Tab-separated table of C-alpha atoms and ligand atoms in Angstrom:
chain	number	residue	atom	x	y	z
W	21	MET	CA	-25.134	-14.923	-19.574
W	22	ASN	CA	-23.614	-18.389	-20.371
W	23	THR	CA	-20.927	-17.226	-22.283
W	24	GLY	CA	-19.928	-14.430	-20.011
W	25	SER	CA	-19.757	-17.152	-17.067
W	26	SER	CA	-17.680	-19.380	-19.141
W	27	ASN	CA	-15.505	-16.465	-20.034
W	28	LEU	CA	-15.074	-15.980	-16.174
W	29	THR	CA	-14.386	-19.517	-15.503
W	30	LYS	CA	-11.697	-19.152	-18.243
W	31	LEU	CA	-10.206	-16.023	-16.797
W	32	ARG	CA	-10.321	-17.286	-13.189
W	33	ALA	CA	-8.261	-20.271	-14.519
W	34	ARG	CA	-5.672	-18.515	-16.161
W	35	ILE	CA	-5.482	-16.112	-13.529
W	36	GLU	CA	-5.071	-19.234	-11.001
W	37	ASN	CA	-2.321	-20.339	-13.334
W	38	ILE	CA	-0.361	-17.328	-12.977
W	39	ASN	CA	3.210	-19.281	-11.950
W	40	SER	CA	2.907	-20.357	-15.649
W	41	LEU	CA	2.785	-16.947	-17.172
W	42	PRO	CA	5.719	-16.166	-19.221
W	43	THR	CA	6.004	-12.495	-18.294
W	44	ILE	CA	6.024	-13.262	-14.730
W	45	PRO	CA	9.065	-12.093	-13.174
W	46	ALA	CA	11.876	-14.884	-12.011
W	47	VAL	CA	11.675	-13.388	-8.522
W	48	LEU	CA	7.925	-13.903	-8.465
W	49	GLU	CA	7.934	-17.317	-9.761
W	50	ARG	CA	10.779	-18.550	-7.061
W	51	LEU	CA	8.526	-17.152	-4.443
W	52	LEU	CA	5.435	-18.416	-5.111
W	53	GLY	CA	6.849	-21.930	-4.428
W	54	VAL	CA	7.350	-20.394	-1.232
W	55	ILE	CA	3.964	-18.684	-0.293
W	56	ASP	CA	1.867	-21.346	-1.572
W	57	ASN	CA	3.331	-24.050	1.184
W	58	PRO	CA	1.190	-23.940	4.107
W	59	ARG	CA	3.924	-25.744	6.117
W	60	ILE	CA	6.891	-23.851	5.533
W	61	SER	CA	8.691	-23.292	8.262
W	62	LEU	CA	10.698	-19.761	9.610
W	63	SER	CA	13.898	-20.977	9.108
W	64	GLU	CA	12.981	-22.071	5.295
W	65	ILE	CA	11.364	-19.087	4.527
W	66	SER	CA	14.785	-17.078	6.358
W	67	ASP	CA	16.769	-19.011	4.157
W	68	PHE	CA	15.095	-18.560	0.905
W	69	ILE	CA	15.215	-14.620	1.533
W	70	ALA	CA	18.868	-14.645	2.461
W	71	ASN	CA	19.861	-16.622	-0.458
W	72	ASP	CA	18.631	-13.613	-2.559
W	73	PRO	CA	20.424	-10.577	-2.160
W	74	ALA	CA	18.117	-8.112	-3.964
W	75	LEU	CA	15.402	-9.657	-2.102
W	76	THR	CA	16.969	-9.145	1.177
W	77	THR	CA	17.572	-5.666	0.693
W	78	ARG	CA	13.911	-5.486	-0.493
W	79	VAL	CA	12.899	-7.108	3.012
W	80	LEU	CA	15.073	-5.103	5.176
W	81	ARG	CA	14.037	-1.725	4.013
W	82	MET	CA	10.720	-2.664	4.269
W	83	VAL	CA	10.832	-3.966	7.595
W	84	ASN	CA	12.645	-0.825	8.937
W	85	SER	CA	10.150	1.545	6.900
W	86	PRO	CA	6.980	3.461	8.485
W	87	VAL	CA	5.337	0.974	7.022
W	88	TYR	CA	6.156	-1.226	10.221
W	89	GLY	CA	7.356	1.209	12.629
W	90	PHE	CA	9.388	-0.976	15.098
W	91	PRO	CA	11.564	1.018	17.324
W	92	GLY	CA	15.264	0.281	16.408
W	93	ARG	CA	16.992	-1.097	13.519
W	94	ILE	CA	16.194	-4.731	12.188
W	95	SER	CA	19.580	-5.999	10.513
W	96	SER	CA	19.078	-9.539	9.677
W	97	VAL	CA	16.395	-11.285	7.995
W	98	SER	CA	16.104	-13.962	10.642
W	99	GLN	CA	15.068	-11.452	12.992
W	100	ALA	CA	12.464	-9.732	10.854
W	101	VAL	CA	11.054	-13.099	10.081
W	102	VAL	CA	10.607	-13.928	13.793
W	103	LEU	CA	9.559	-10.502	14.490
W	104	LEU	CA	6.820	-10.873	11.832
W	105	GLY	CA	5.836	-14.350	11.637
W	106	VAL	CA	5.790	-16.721	8.684
W	107	ASN	CA	2.357	-15.139	7.341
W	108	VAL	CA	3.177	-11.619	7.426
W	109	VAL	CA	6.426	-12.356	5.940
W	110	LYS	CA	4.742	-14.209	3.124
W	111	GLY	CA	2.751	-10.942	2.457
W	112	LEU	CA	5.266	-8.604	2.328
W	113	LEU	CA	7.699	-10.791	0.304
W	114	LEU	CA	4.602	-10.564	-2.493
W	115	GLY	CA	4.529	-7.010	-1.650
W	116	VAL	CA	8.243	-6.407	-2.260
W	117	SER	CA	8.125	-8.757	-5.491
W	118	VAL	CA	5.340	-6.767	-7.228
W	119	PHE	CA	7.039	-3.476	-6.372
W	120	ASP	CA	8.161	-2.878	-9.921
W	121	LEU	CA	5.036	-4.574	-11.505
W	122	MET	CA	2.792	-2.185	-9.340
W	123	GLN	CA	5.033	0.714	-10.808
W	124	LYS	CA	4.842	-0.483	-14.509
W	125	SER	CA	1.231	-1.540	-14.390
W	126	MET	CA	-0.033	1.859	-12.735
W	127	VAL	CA	1.676	4.621	-11.691
W	128	GLY	CA	1.338	5.655	-8.225
W	129	LEU	CA	-0.283	2.569	-7.332
W	130	TRP	CA	3.045	1.492	-5.250
W	131	GLU	CA	2.718	4.837	-2.978
W	132	HIS	CA	-1.026	4.049	-2.693
W	133	SER	CA	-0.235	0.486	-1.198
W	134	LEU	CA	2.344	1.798	0.822
W	135	GLY	CA	0.167	4.816	2.342
W	136	CYS	CA	-2.624	2.392	2.829
W	137	ALA	CA	-0.103	-0.140	4.630
W	138	VAL	CA	0.947	2.880	7.171
W	139	VAL	CA	-2.706	4.350	7.850
W	140	ALA	CA	-3.800	0.690	8.388
W	141	ARG	CA	-1.292	0.106	10.934
W	142	LEU	CA	-1.927	3.304	12.706
W	143	ILE	CA	-5.446	2.685	13.011
W	144	ALA	CA	-4.441	-0.894	14.075
W	145	LYS	CA	-2.613	0.513	16.765
W	146	GLU	CA	-5.127	3.122	17.835
W	147	LYS	CA	-7.746	0.150	18.047
W	148	GLY	CA	-5.176	-1.904	20.087
W	149	VAL	CA	-5.182	-4.756	17.480
W	150	LYS	CA	-3.146	-7.307	18.875
W	151	GLU	CA	-1.107	-7.631	15.459
W	152	PRO	CA	-0.918	-4.319	13.856
W	153	GLU	CA	1.933	-5.832	11.134
W	154	GLU	CA	-0.597	-7.922	10.101
W	155	VAL	CA	-3.197	-5.166	9.420
W	156	SER	CA	-0.328	-3.204	7.704
W	157	VAL	CA	0.646	-5.982	4.991
W	158	ALA	CA	-2.952	-6.260	4.366
W	159	GLY	CA	-3.043	-2.887	3.231
W	160	LEU	CA	0.035	-3.192	1.646
W	161	ILE	CA	-1.356	-6.293	-0.897
W	162	HIS	CA	-5.178	-5.177	-0.841
W	163	ASP	CA	-5.101	-3.765	-4.557
W	164	LEU	CA	-2.650	-6.848	-5.636
W	165	GLY	CA	-5.750	-8.110	-8.038
W	166	LYS	CA	-5.120	-4.637	-10.264
W	167	VAL	CA	-1.586	-6.052	-10.932
W	168	ILE	CA	-2.838	-9.488	-11.497
W	169	LEU	CA	-5.277	-8.548	-14.279
W	170	TYR	CA	-2.438	-5.904	-15.657
W	171	LEU	CA	-0.376	-8.792	-15.681
W	172	GLN	CA	-2.378	-11.065	-17.566
W	173	ILE	CA	-4.152	-8.975	-19.805
W	174	PRO	CA	-2.039	-5.599	-19.997
W	175	ASP	CA	-4.207	-4.135	-22.996
W	176	ARG	CA	-7.433	-4.578	-21.319
W	177	TYR	CA	-6.314	-3.234	-18.320
W	178	GLU	CA	-5.083	0.008	-20.053
W	179	ARG	CA	-8.292	-0.011	-21.359
W	180	ALA	CA	-10.100	-0.396	-18.080
W	181	MET	CA	-7.684	2.189	-16.937
W	182	GLU	CA	-8.683	5.212	-19.920
W	183	LEU	CA	-12.294	3.985	-19.483
W	184	ALA	CA	-12.416	5.119	-15.523
W	185	GLU	CA	-10.595	8.294	-16.484
W	186	ARG	CA	-12.692	9.490	-19.577
W	187	ASN	CA	-15.921	8.440	-17.784
W	188	LYS	CA	-15.077	9.218	-14.504
W	189	ILE	CA	-16.158	6.007	-12.869
W	190	SER	CA	-14.530	3.760	-10.372
W	191	ILE	CA	-11.640	1.847	-11.441
W	192	ALA	CA	-13.705	-1.132	-9.866
W	193	GLN	CA	-16.457	-0.202	-12.333
W	194	ALA	CA	-14.178	-0.110	-15.542
W	195	GLU	CA	-12.793	-3.603	-14.438
W	196	GLN	CA	-16.342	-4.696	-14.357
W	197	ASP	CA	-17.045	-3.423	-17.812
W	198	CYS	CA	-13.986	-4.837	-19.452
W	199	PHE	CA	-13.423	-7.962	-17.700
W	200	ASP	CA	-16.857	-9.327	-15.905
W	201	THR	CA	-15.103	-9.121	-12.517
W	202	THR	CA	-13.013	-6.684	-10.423
W	203	HIS	CA	-9.486	-6.647	-8.771
W	204	ALA	CA	-10.997	-7.463	-5.318
W	205	GLN	CA	-12.481	-10.946	-7.056
W	206	VAL	CA	-9.199	-11.435	-8.682
W	207	GLY	CA	-7.104	-10.831	-5.581
W	208	SER	CA	-9.499	-13.047	-3.487
W	209	TRP	CA	-8.860	-16.327	-6.289
W	210	ILE	CA	-5.232	-15.629	-6.197
W	211	ALA	CA	-4.771	-15.061	-2.365
W	212	ALA	CA	-7.019	-18.387	-1.913
W	213	LYS	CA	-4.952	-20.291	-4.545
W	214	TRP	CA	-1.916	-19.018	-2.245
W	215	ASN	CA	-3.461	-20.191	0.893
W	216	PHE	CA	-2.929	-17.043	2.276
W	217	PRO	CA	-4.783	-16.759	5.560
W	218	THR	CA	-7.818	-15.236	6.289
W	219	ALA	CA	-6.345	-12.036	7.794
W	220	LEU	CA	-5.279	-11.272	4.397
W	221	ILE	CA	-8.004	-13.164	2.208
W	222	GLU	CA	-10.748	-10.981	3.335
W	223	PRO	CA	-8.982	-7.872	3.120
W	224	ILE	CA	-8.104	-8.546	-0.237
W	225	SER	CA	-11.383	-9.602	-1.508
W	226	TYR	CA	-13.787	-7.711	0.458
W	227	HIS	CA	-12.103	-3.995	0.867
W	228	HIS	CA	-15.007	-2.148	-1.115
W	229	ARG	CA	-17.599	-4.514	0.262
W	230	PRO	CA	-16.481	-4.916	4.108
W	231	GLN	CA	-19.904	-5.868	5.199
W	232	LEU	CA	-19.062	-9.523	3.633
W	233	SER	CA	-16.254	-10.171	5.670
W	234	LYS	CA	-16.656	-13.113	8.130
W	235	GLY	CA	-13.591	-14.034	9.758
W	236	ALA	CA	-11.615	-11.351	9.668
W	237	THR	CA	-14.365	-8.500	9.756
W	238	LEU	CA	-12.092	-5.834	11.844
W	239	THR	CA	-8.753	-6.077	9.802
W	240	THR	CA	-11.315	-6.049	6.552
W	241	ALA	CA	-13.068	-2.700	8.151
W	242	ILE	CA	-9.690	-1.219	8.780
W	243	VAL	CA	-8.428	-1.459	5.282
W	244	HIS	CA	-11.622	0.161	4.182
W	245	VAL	CA	-11.378	2.976	6.056
W	246	ALA	CA	-7.333	3.356	5.513
W	247	ASP	CA	-7.908	2.926	1.772
W	248	LEU	CA	-10.437	5.902	2.081
W	249	ILE	CA	-8.131	7.896	4.327
W	250	ILE	CA	-5.500	7.554	1.911
W	251	ARG	CA	-7.329	8.551	-0.917
W	252	ALA	CA	-8.732	11.353	0.696
W	253	ARG	CA	-5.305	12.780	1.390
W	254	GLY	CA	-4.235	12.408	-2.419
W	255	PHE	CA	-1.324	10.202	-1.797
W	256	GLY	CA	-0.626	7.634	-4.671
W	257	PHE	CA	-2.958	6.867	-7.384
W	258	ALA	CA	-5.421	3.758	-7.262
W	259	GLY	CA	-6.828	3.950	-10.736
W	260	ASP	CA	-9.553	6.678	-10.386
W	261	ARG	CA	-9.721	10.074	-9.192
W	262	GLY	CA	-12.950	9.970	-6.705
W	263	LEU	CA	-13.377	8.551	-3.201
W	264	PRO	CA	-14.822	4.965	-3.442
W	265	LEU	CA	-18.187	4.155	-1.627
W	266	ILE	CA	-17.859	4.162	2.136
W	267	ASN	CA	-19.542	1.251	3.936
W	268	PRO	CA	-21.039	3.178	7.147
W	269	VAL	CA	-21.028	-0.223	9.256
W	270	ALA	CA	-17.459	-0.908	8.701
W	271	TRP	CA	-16.528	2.758	9.419
W	272	ASP	CA	-18.442	2.816	12.650
W	273	LEU	CA	-16.970	-0.484	13.525
W	274	VAL	CA	-13.597	0.879	13.202
W	275	GLY	CA	-14.931	3.588	15.332
W	276	LEU	CA	-12.863	6.233	15.350
W	277	SER	CA	-13.538	9.267	17.027
W	278	GLU	CA	-13.046	12.801	15.496
W	279	ASP	CA	-9.860	13.376	17.882
W	280	SER	CA	-8.714	9.625	16.801
W	281	LEU	CA	-9.244	10.474	12.833
W	282	ARG	CA	-7.287	13.847	13.471
W	283	MET	CA	-4.313	11.941	15.567
W	284	VAL	CA	-4.104	8.991	13.106
W	285	ILE	CA	-4.279	11.820	9.826
W	286	SER	CA	-1.308	13.749	11.689
W	287	GLU	CA	0.576	10.731	12.664
W	288	MET	CA	0.372	9.770	9.094
W	289	GLU	CA	2.108	12.661	7.072
W	290	PRO	CA	5.821	12.432	8.122
W	291	LEU	CA	5.588	8.901	7.276
W	292	LEU	CA	4.076	9.385	4.173
W	293	LEU	CA	7.278	11.651	3.310
W	294	ASP	CA	9.500	8.824	4.864
W	295	THR	CA	7.809	6.325	2.188
W	296	GLU	CA	8.949	8.475	-0.486
W	297	GLU	CA	12.258	7.376	0.066
W	298	LEU	CA	11.377	3.571	0.000
W	299	THR	CA	12.226	3.127	-3.867
W	300	LEU	CA	13.317	-0.529	-2.501
N	13	MET	CA	21.113	24.422	5.575
N	14	LYS	CA	20.844	21.453	8.136
N	15	LEU	CA	20.408	17.993	8.622
N	16	ALA	CA	16.702	16.835	9.012
N	17	LYS	CA	17.866	13.397	10.214
N	18	PRO	CA	21.344	11.775	11.416
N	19	VAL	CA	23.042	10.713	8.401
N	20	THR	CA	23.884	6.764	8.982
N	21	ASN	CA	26.351	4.603	7.114
N	22	LYS	CA	24.957	1.075	5.415
N	23	GLY	CA	25.664	-0.813	8.700
N	24	GLY	CA	23.525	1.891	10.510
N	25	ALA	CA	26.125	3.913	12.253
N	26	VAL	CA	25.424	7.587	13.083
N	27	MET	CA	27.905	9.492	10.747
N	28	LEU	CA	26.472	12.887	11.179
N	29	ALA	CA	24.010	13.927	13.894
N	30	GLU	CA	20.534	15.454	13.201
N	31	ASP	CA	20.624	19.449	13.058
N	32	THR	CA	24.397	19.289	11.611
N	33	GLU	CA	24.993	22.671	9.628
N	34	LEU	CA	25.722	21.461	5.862
N	35	THR	CA	28.670	23.235	4.547
N	36	VAL	CA	30.270	22.465	1.063
N	37	ALA	CA	33.371	21.137	2.447
N	38	LEU	CA	31.362	18.887	4.699
N	39	ILE	CA	28.882	17.834	1.512
N	40	ASP	CA	32.238	17.074	-0.429
N	41	LYS	CA	33.375	14.904	2.376
N	42	MET	CA	30.000	13.016	2.370
N	43	ARG	CA	30.626	11.911	-1.081
N	44	GLY	CA	33.471	9.765	-0.228
N	45	MET	CA	31.515	8.293	2.855
N	46	ASP	CA	29.756	4.943	2.878
N	47	ILE	CA	26.132	6.653	2.840
N	48	GLN	CA	22.751	6.131	0.952
N	49	GLY	CA	21.638	9.814	1.171
N	50	ALA	CA	20.572	12.528	3.691
N	51	PHE	CA	17.460	14.749	4.749
N	52	VAL	CA	17.826	18.069	4.601
N	53	GLN	CA	15.558	20.758	6.592
N	54	GLY	CA	12.973	22.668	5.293
N	55	LEU	CA	12.846	20.442	1.914
N	56	SER	CA	10.340	18.225	2.438
N	57	GLY	CA	7.207	20.627	2.182
N	58	PRO	CA	4.187	19.921	0.512
N	59	ALA	CA	4.860	19.141	-3.324
N	60	ALA	CA	1.651	21.231	-4.591
N	61	PRO	CA	0.873	24.877	-4.083
N	62	LYS	CA	-2.074	25.022	-1.587
N	63	ASP	CA	-4.600	26.165	-3.654
N	64	GLU	CA	-3.949	23.167	-6.192
N	65	MET	CA	-3.930	20.843	-2.975
N	66	LEU	CA	-7.599	22.436	-2.007
N	67	SER	CA	-9.035	21.890	-4.978
N	68	GLY	CA	-8.021	18.166	-5.665
N	69	LEU	CA	-9.603	17.842	-2.435
N	70	GLU	CA	-12.780	18.917	-3.509
N	71	ASP	CA	-12.517	16.904	-6.651
N	72	ARG	CA	-11.971	14.145	-4.779
N	73	PHE	CA	-14.888	14.459	-2.559
N	74	ALA	CA	-17.218	15.963	-5.222
N	75	GLY	CA	-19.215	12.340	-6.076
N	76	VAL	CA	-19.506	11.970	-1.945
N	77	SER	CA	-20.790	15.284	-0.930
N	78	ASN	CA	-23.735	14.098	1.083
N	79	GLU	CA	-22.381	11.127	3.314
N	80	PRO	CA	-22.329	12.583	6.884
N	81	ARG	CA	-18.870	10.338	7.771
N	82	LEU	CA	-16.929	11.372	4.523
N	83	ALA	CA	-17.938	14.934	5.291
N	84	VAL	CA	-16.173	14.949	8.730
N	85	LEU	CA	-13.367	12.964	6.837
N	86	LYS	CA	-13.136	15.974	4.517
N	87	ARG	CA	-13.309	18.691	7.222
N	88	ILE	CA	-10.704	17.070	9.077
N	89	MET	CA	-8.171	16.175	6.067
N	90	ARG	CA	-9.091	20.047	4.874
N	91	ASP	CA	-7.743	21.508	8.030
N	92	HIS	CA	-4.511	19.017	7.955
N	93	LEU	CA	-3.959	19.796	4.371
N	94	GLU	CA	-4.160	23.995	5.487
N	95	GLY	CA	-1.898	22.933	8.410
N	96	LEU	CA	0.911	21.585	5.760
N	97	TYR	CA	1.374	25.171	4.823
N	98	GLU	CA	1.554	27.086	8.194
N	99	HIS	CA	5.368	26.086	9.098
N	100	GLY	CA	7.978	26.847	7.183
A	425	FE2	FE1	-9.400	-1.693	-4.159
A	426	FE2	FE1	-6.999	0.806	-2.871
């Protein structure tokens, strides 16, 4: 027990120190200075993106994709940043920057994340949520912890994936067995370390246990439901084959009627096809 | 073979309208244009055969069959997946 908790403390320290990881891609490393600065202004963040052509392309592709669904075309970074706001842009930057890592760590995780973002936005829209983009970006990065764990200890993460496959258990259970923690917990450490807003921290931390959310209950519940729907559709791969446990209270809080659920699912389908083009 | 969506250049200008019939000559011409790609009608159907799609659904729901909310989701998703095979 004692060694267990001190190992966990070590793992947490290691994860919070991700900036110094030798394998971290250069773009992410520069990005972290921007993300964890709580006082960064709209124009500073625009300049940062605009100075990196690859990042600019990725951001523009993403904001013009079905993940956001703005009418018309957004052609400049500054326009995107003004429309989305600093917090959403931070999440978005992280999402597009870990794209390659997602592809590398778990084939299908990027598709799962995009799909979850699309469904989360459709549900948010259906529920009349004021900032559907914020819910969407929460969907995009909800499984960030998987990438972080993989990045820290790739061999062990691969073992967890094999374990999930072989024993037909959830990836979260396999992570618990191999790391003594889960991607949700790891995601919460990193999101807090990077000064993410509550509306992003809580869905990352609690998307499998939405009853624990205190400050972003509806967003967290929507991401929980979107995760279920996109897995039910069989789009992308999140590390295991079966559906995760449903939280009935969160499901009821989102409160989609059968008709709304049908509508969200049929609206989702053509958008998913469009995201297949979104290789960034 | 027709375009499913308009073809635009990198600046976003529409080069070819939706529903344009694609001919060999036109495809040759498109190669010389500053475009990233094109969507063609009828090619974007489901990637897997229907029975594979539906047995996948059964597998995914196998462990959670007695949760009533998920039973609703499963029924709606099954209708939806079957619907993907109805047109074209
Ligand atoms: Fe998850
Ligand atoms: Fe997920």
